[in-house]
Short mmCIF file of C-alpha atoms and ligand atoms in Angstrom, two decimals:
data_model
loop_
_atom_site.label_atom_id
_atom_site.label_comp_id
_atom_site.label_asym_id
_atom_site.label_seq_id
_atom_site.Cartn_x
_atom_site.Cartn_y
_atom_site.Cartn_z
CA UNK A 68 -10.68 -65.50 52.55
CA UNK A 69 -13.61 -67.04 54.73
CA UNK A 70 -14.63 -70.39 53.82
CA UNK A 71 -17.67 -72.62 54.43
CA UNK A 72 -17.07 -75.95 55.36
CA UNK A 73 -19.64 -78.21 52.56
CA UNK A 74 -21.20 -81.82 53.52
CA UNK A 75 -17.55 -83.30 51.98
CA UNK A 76 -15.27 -81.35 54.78
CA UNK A 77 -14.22 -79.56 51.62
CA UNK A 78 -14.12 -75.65 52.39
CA UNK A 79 -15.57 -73.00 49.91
CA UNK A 80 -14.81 -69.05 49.64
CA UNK A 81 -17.59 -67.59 50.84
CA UNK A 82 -16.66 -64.94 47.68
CA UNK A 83 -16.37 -65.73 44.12
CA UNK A 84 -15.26 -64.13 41.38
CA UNK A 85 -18.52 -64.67 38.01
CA UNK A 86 -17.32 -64.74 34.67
CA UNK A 87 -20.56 -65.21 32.87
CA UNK A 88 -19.72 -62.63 29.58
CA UNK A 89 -16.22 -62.65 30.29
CA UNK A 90 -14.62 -63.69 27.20
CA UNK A 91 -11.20 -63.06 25.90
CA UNK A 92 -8.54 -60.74 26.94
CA UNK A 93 -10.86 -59.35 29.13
CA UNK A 94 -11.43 -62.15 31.16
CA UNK A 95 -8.07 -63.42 31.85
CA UNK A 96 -7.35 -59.73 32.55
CA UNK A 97 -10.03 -59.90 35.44
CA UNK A 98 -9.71 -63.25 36.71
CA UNK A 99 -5.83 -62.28 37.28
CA UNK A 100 -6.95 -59.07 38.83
CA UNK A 101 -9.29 -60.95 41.20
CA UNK A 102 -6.68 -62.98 42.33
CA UNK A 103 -4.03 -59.96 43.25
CA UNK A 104 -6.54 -58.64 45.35
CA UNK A 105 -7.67 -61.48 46.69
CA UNK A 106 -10.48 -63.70 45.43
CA UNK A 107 -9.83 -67.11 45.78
CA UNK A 108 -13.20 -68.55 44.03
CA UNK A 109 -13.31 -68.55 40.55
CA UNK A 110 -17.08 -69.36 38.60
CA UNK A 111 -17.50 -70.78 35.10
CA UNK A 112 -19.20 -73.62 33.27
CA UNK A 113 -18.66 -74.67 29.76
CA UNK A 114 -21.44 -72.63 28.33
CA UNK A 115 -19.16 -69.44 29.37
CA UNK A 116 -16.79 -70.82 26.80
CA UNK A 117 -14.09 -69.14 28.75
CA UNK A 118 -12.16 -71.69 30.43
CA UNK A 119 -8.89 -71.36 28.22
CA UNK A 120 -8.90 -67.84 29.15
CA UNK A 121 -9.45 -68.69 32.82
CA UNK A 122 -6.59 -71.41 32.19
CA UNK A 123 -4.30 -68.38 31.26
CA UNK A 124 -4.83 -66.67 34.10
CA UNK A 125 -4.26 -69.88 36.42
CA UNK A 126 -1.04 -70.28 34.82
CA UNK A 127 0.16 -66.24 35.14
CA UNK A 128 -0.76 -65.66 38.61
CA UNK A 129 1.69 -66.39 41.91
CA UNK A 130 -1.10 -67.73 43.76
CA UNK A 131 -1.03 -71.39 44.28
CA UNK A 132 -3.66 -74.18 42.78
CA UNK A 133 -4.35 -75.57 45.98
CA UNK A 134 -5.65 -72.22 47.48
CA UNK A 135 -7.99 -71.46 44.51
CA UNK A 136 -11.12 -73.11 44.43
CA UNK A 137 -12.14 -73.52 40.57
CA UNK A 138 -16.46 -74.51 40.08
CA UNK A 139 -17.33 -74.96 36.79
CA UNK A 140 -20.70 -76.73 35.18
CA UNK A 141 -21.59 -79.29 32.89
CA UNK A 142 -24.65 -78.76 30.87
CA UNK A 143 -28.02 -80.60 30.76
CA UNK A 144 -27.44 -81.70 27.12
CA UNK A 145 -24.68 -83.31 28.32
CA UNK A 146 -26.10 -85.49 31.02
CA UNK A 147 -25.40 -88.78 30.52
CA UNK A 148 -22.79 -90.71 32.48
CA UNK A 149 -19.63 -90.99 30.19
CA UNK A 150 -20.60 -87.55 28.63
CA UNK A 151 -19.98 -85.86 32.44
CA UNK A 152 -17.31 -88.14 33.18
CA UNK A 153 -15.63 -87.32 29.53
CA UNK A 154 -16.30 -83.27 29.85
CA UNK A 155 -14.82 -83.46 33.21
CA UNK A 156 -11.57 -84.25 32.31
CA UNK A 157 -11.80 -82.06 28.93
CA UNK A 158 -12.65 -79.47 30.97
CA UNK A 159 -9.19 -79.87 33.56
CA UNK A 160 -7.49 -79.62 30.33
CA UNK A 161 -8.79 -76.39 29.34
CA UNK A 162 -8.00 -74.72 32.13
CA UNK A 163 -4.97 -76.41 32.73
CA UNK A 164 -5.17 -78.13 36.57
CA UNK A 165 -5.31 -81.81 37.12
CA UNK A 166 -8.99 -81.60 39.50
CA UNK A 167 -11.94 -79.12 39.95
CA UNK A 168 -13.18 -78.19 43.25
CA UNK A 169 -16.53 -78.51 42.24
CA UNK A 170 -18.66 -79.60 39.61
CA UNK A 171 -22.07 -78.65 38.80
CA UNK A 172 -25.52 -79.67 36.52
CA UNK A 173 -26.12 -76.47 35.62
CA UNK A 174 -29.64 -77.24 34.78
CA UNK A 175 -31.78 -80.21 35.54
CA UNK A 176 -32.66 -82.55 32.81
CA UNK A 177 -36.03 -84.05 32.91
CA UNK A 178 -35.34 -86.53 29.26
CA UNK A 179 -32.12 -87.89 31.16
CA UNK A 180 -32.05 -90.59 34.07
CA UNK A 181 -31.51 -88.56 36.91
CA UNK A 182 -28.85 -90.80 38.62
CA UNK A 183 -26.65 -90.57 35.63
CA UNK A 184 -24.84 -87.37 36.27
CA UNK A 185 -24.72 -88.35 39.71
CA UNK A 186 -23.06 -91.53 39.36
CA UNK A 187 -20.62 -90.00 37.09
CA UNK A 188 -19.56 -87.77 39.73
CA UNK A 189 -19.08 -90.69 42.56
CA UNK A 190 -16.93 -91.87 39.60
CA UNK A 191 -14.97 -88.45 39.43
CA UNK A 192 -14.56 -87.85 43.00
CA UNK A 193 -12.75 -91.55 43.14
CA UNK A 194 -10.28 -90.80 40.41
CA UNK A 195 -9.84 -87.32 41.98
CA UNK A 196 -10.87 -85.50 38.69
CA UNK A 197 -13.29 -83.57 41.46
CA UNK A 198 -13.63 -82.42 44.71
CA UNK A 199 -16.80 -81.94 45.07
CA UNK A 200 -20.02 -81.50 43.27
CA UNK A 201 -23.75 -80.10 43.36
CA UNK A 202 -26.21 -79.13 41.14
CA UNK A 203 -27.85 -75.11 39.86
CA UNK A 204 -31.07 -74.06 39.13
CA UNK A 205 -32.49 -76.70 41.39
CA UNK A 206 -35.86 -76.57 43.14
CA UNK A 207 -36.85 -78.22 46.22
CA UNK A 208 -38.49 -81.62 44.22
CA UNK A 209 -35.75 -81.83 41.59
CA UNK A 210 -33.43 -81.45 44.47
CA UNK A 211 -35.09 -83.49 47.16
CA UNK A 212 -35.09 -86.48 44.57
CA UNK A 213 -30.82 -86.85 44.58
CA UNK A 214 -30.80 -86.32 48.39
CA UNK A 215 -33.39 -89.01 48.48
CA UNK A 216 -31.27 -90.96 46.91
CA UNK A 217 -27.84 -90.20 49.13
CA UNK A 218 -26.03 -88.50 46.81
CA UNK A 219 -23.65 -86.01 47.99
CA UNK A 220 -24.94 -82.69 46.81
CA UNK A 221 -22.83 -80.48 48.15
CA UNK A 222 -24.16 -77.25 46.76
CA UNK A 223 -27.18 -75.62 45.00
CA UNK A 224 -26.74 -72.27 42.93
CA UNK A 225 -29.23 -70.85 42.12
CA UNK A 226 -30.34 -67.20 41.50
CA UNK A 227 -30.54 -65.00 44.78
CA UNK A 228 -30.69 -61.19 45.61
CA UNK A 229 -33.10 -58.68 47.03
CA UNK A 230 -35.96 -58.88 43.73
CA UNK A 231 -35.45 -63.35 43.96
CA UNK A 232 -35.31 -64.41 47.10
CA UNK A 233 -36.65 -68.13 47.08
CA UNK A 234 -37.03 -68.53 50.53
CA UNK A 235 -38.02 -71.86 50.89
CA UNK A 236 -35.77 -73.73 48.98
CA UNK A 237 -33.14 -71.73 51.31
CA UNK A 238 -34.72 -73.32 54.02
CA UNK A 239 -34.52 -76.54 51.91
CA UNK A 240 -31.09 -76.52 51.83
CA UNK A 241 -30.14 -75.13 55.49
CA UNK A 242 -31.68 -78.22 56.76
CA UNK A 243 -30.13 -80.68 54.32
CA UNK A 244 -26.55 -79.13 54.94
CA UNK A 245 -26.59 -78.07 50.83
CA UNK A 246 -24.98 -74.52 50.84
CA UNK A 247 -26.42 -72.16 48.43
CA UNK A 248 -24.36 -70.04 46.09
CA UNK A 249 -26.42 -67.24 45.01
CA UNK A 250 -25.90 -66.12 41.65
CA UNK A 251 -26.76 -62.83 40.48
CA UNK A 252 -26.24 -61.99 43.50
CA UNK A 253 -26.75 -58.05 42.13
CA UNK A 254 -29.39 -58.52 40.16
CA UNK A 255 -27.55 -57.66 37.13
CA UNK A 256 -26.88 -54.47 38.77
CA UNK A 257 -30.66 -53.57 39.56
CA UNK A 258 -31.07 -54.00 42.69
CA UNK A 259 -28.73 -51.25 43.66
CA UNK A 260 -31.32 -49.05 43.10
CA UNK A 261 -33.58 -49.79 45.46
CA UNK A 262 -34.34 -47.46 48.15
CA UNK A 263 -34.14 -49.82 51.11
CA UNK A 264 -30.83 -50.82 49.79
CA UNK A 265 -29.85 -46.68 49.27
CA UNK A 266 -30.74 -46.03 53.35
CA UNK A 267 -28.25 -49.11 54.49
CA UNK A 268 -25.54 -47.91 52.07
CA UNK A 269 -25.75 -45.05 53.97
CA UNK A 270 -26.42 -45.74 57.43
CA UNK A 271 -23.28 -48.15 57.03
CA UNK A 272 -21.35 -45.83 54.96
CA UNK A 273 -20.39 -49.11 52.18
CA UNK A 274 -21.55 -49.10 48.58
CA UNK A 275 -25.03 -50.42 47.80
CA UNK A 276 -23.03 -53.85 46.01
CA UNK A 277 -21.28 -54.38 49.31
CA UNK A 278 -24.91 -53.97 51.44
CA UNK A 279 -26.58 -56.72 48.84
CA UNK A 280 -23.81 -58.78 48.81
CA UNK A 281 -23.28 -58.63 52.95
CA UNK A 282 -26.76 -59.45 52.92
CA UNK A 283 -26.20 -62.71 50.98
CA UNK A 284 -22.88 -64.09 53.15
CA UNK A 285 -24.51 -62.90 56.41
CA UNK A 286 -27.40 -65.90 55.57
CA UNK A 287 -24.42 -68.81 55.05
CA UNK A 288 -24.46 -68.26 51.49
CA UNK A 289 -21.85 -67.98 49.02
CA UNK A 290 -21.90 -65.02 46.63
CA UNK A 291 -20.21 -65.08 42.78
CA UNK A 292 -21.04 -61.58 41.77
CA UNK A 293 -19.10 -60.71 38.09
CA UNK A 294 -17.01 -57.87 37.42
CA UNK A 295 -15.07 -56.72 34.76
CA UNK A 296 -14.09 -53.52 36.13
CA UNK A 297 -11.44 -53.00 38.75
CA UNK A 298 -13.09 -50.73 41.10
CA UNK A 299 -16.05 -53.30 41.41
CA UNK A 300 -13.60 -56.16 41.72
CA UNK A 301 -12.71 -54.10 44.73
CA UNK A 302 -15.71 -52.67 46.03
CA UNK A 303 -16.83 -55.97 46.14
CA UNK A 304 -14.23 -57.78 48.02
CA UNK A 305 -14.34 -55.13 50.91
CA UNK A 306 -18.24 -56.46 51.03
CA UNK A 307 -16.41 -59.08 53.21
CA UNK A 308 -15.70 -58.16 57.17
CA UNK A 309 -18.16 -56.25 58.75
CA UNK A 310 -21.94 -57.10 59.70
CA UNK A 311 -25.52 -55.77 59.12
CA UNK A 312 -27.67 -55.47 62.00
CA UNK A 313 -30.45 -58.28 62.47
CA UNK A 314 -33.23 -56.09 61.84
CA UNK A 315 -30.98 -54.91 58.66
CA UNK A 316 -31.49 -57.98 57.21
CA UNK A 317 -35.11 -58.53 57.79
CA UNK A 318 -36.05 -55.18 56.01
CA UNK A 319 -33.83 -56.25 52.89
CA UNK A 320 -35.65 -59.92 53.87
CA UNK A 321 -39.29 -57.93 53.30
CA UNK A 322 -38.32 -56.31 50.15
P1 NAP J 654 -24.37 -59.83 38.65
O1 NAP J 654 -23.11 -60.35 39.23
O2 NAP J 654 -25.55 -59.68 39.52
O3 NAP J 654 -24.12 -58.42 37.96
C1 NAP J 654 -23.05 -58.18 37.10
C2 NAP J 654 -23.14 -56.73 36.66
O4 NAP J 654 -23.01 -55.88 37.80
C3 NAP J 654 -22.02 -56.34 35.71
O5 NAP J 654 -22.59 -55.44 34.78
C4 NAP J 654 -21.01 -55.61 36.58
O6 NAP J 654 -20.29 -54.60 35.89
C5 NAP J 654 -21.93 -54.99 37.61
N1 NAP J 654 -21.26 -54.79 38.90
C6 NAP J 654 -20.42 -55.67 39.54
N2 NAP J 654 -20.00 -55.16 40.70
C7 NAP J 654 -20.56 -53.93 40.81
C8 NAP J 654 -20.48 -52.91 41.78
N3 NAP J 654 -19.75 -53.04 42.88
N4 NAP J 654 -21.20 -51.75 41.56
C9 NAP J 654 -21.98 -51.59 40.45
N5 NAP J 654 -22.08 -52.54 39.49
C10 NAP J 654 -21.37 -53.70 39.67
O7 NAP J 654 -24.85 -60.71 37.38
P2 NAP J 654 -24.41 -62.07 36.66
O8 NAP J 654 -23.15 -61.93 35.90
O9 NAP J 654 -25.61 -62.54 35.95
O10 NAP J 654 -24.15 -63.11 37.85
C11 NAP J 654 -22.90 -63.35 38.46
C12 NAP J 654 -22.38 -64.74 38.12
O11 NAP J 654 -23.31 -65.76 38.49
C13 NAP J 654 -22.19 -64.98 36.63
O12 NAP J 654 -21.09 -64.28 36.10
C14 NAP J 654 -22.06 -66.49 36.61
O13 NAP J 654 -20.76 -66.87 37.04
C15 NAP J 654 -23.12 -66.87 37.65
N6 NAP J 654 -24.42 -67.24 37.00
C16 NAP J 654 -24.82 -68.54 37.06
C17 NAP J 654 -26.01 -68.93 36.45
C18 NAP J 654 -26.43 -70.37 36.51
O14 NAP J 654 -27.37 -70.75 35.78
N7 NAP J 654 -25.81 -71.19 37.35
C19 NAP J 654 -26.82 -67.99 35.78
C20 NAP J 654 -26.40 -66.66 35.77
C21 NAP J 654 -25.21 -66.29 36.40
P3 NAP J 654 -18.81 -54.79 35.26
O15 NAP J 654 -18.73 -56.18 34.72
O16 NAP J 654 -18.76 -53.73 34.22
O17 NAP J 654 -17.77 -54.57 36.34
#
């Protein structure tokens, strides 16, 4: 799987595997699914409440720890320095590994100190409870404000597809070396439907989820779209390997 090298040295899979209203059976079902055919990026956060069932799948599948990378997110109620530093290691426990690639503020928190969180990670990494660790849902103020300070924010994800593409906050991040990871990366499913996204499907011959999500890694993003089903576990991973044309990516740019 093709990596991306973040502002730590620390690489991550350009494709990731969503499991926002996975719950259950179901989602240890998929996540092991994703990693048979491939997927080596695996996205949760605490408000999921699916990390035991994420843990399961860790635990049945041949594939070893140190080639999955594992993000999950801590959330803005739970800001404050020993709470991150405390749901960090509850949260290796629940899915069974001894570190997490990455850890993320999943939203910003204007009532808490901003630096909190972010000490608590410098903390983390040190112990090697983390790897590395970002922030989502992060504008170009709230963000500017941490790199301001010099903390290491390795990634932003944030919502991007066709219908929300925040362009300036991409450009934000390009040239502060903070990769984006675009989630809903489909649109929920919508933006297949468009008609500029139709023509390329065709032109290309590939579906109109492996256009939009071409689209997303061909601009140095990652991509986490989630899918329960198989043959969109799979459609999705053969989104990876082949290019749109530049002028391709302007029109979907214009949309
Ligand atoms: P999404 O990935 O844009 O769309 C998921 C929907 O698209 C599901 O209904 C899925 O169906 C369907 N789908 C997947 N692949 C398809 C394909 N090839 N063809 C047709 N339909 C397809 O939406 P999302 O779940 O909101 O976003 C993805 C992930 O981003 C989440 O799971 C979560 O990990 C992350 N996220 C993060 C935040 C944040 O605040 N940081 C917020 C929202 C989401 P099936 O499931 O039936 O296969």
């Amino acid at each position: 799987m093709e990596s991306i090298k973040l502002n730590n040295s620390v690489s991550i899979p350009i494709l990731g595997l969503g499991t926002w209203n996975l719950r259950g059976d179901e989602c240890t079902r998929a996540v092991n699914e994703a990693l048979a055919i491939g997927y080596r990026h695996i996205d949760t956060a605490e408000f999921y409440r699916n990390h035991k069932e994420i843990g399961k799948a860790l635990k049945k599948t041949n594939v070893k720890r140190e080639d999955i990378f594992i993000t999950t997110k801590v959330p803005p109620y739970k800001l404050r320095k020993k709470t991150v530093i405390a749901s960090a290691k509850k949260y290796c426990k629940e899915l069974g590994i001894d570190y997490l690639d990455l850890l993320l503020i999943h939203w910003p928190n204007p009532m808490i100190r901003f630096e909190d969180p972010l000490e608590a990670f410098e903390e983390l990494l040190k112990e090697g409870v983390i790897r590395s660790y970002g922030v989502s849902n992060y504008g170009v103020k709230t963000l500017k404000r941490e790199l301001d300070k010099n903390f290491k924010v390795s990634v932003n994800q944030v919502e991007f597809h066709p219908t929300k593409n925040p362009k300036e906050l991409k450009e934000f991040c390009d040239k502060n070396n903070v990769v984006i990871t675009a989630y809903t990366p489909l649109g929920k499913g919508n933006d297949l439907n468009l008609d500029i996204i139709k023509r390329l499907a065709k032109k290309y011959e590939k579906s109109e989820a492996q256009v939009i999500l071409n689209w997303e890694i061909g601009k140095g993003m990652v991509t986490i779209p989630k899918a329960a089903q198989r043959k969109h576990l799979l459609e999705n991973f053969n989104a990876l390997g082949w290019k749109l044309d530049k002028k391709d990516i302007e029109s979907i740019d214009s949309i």
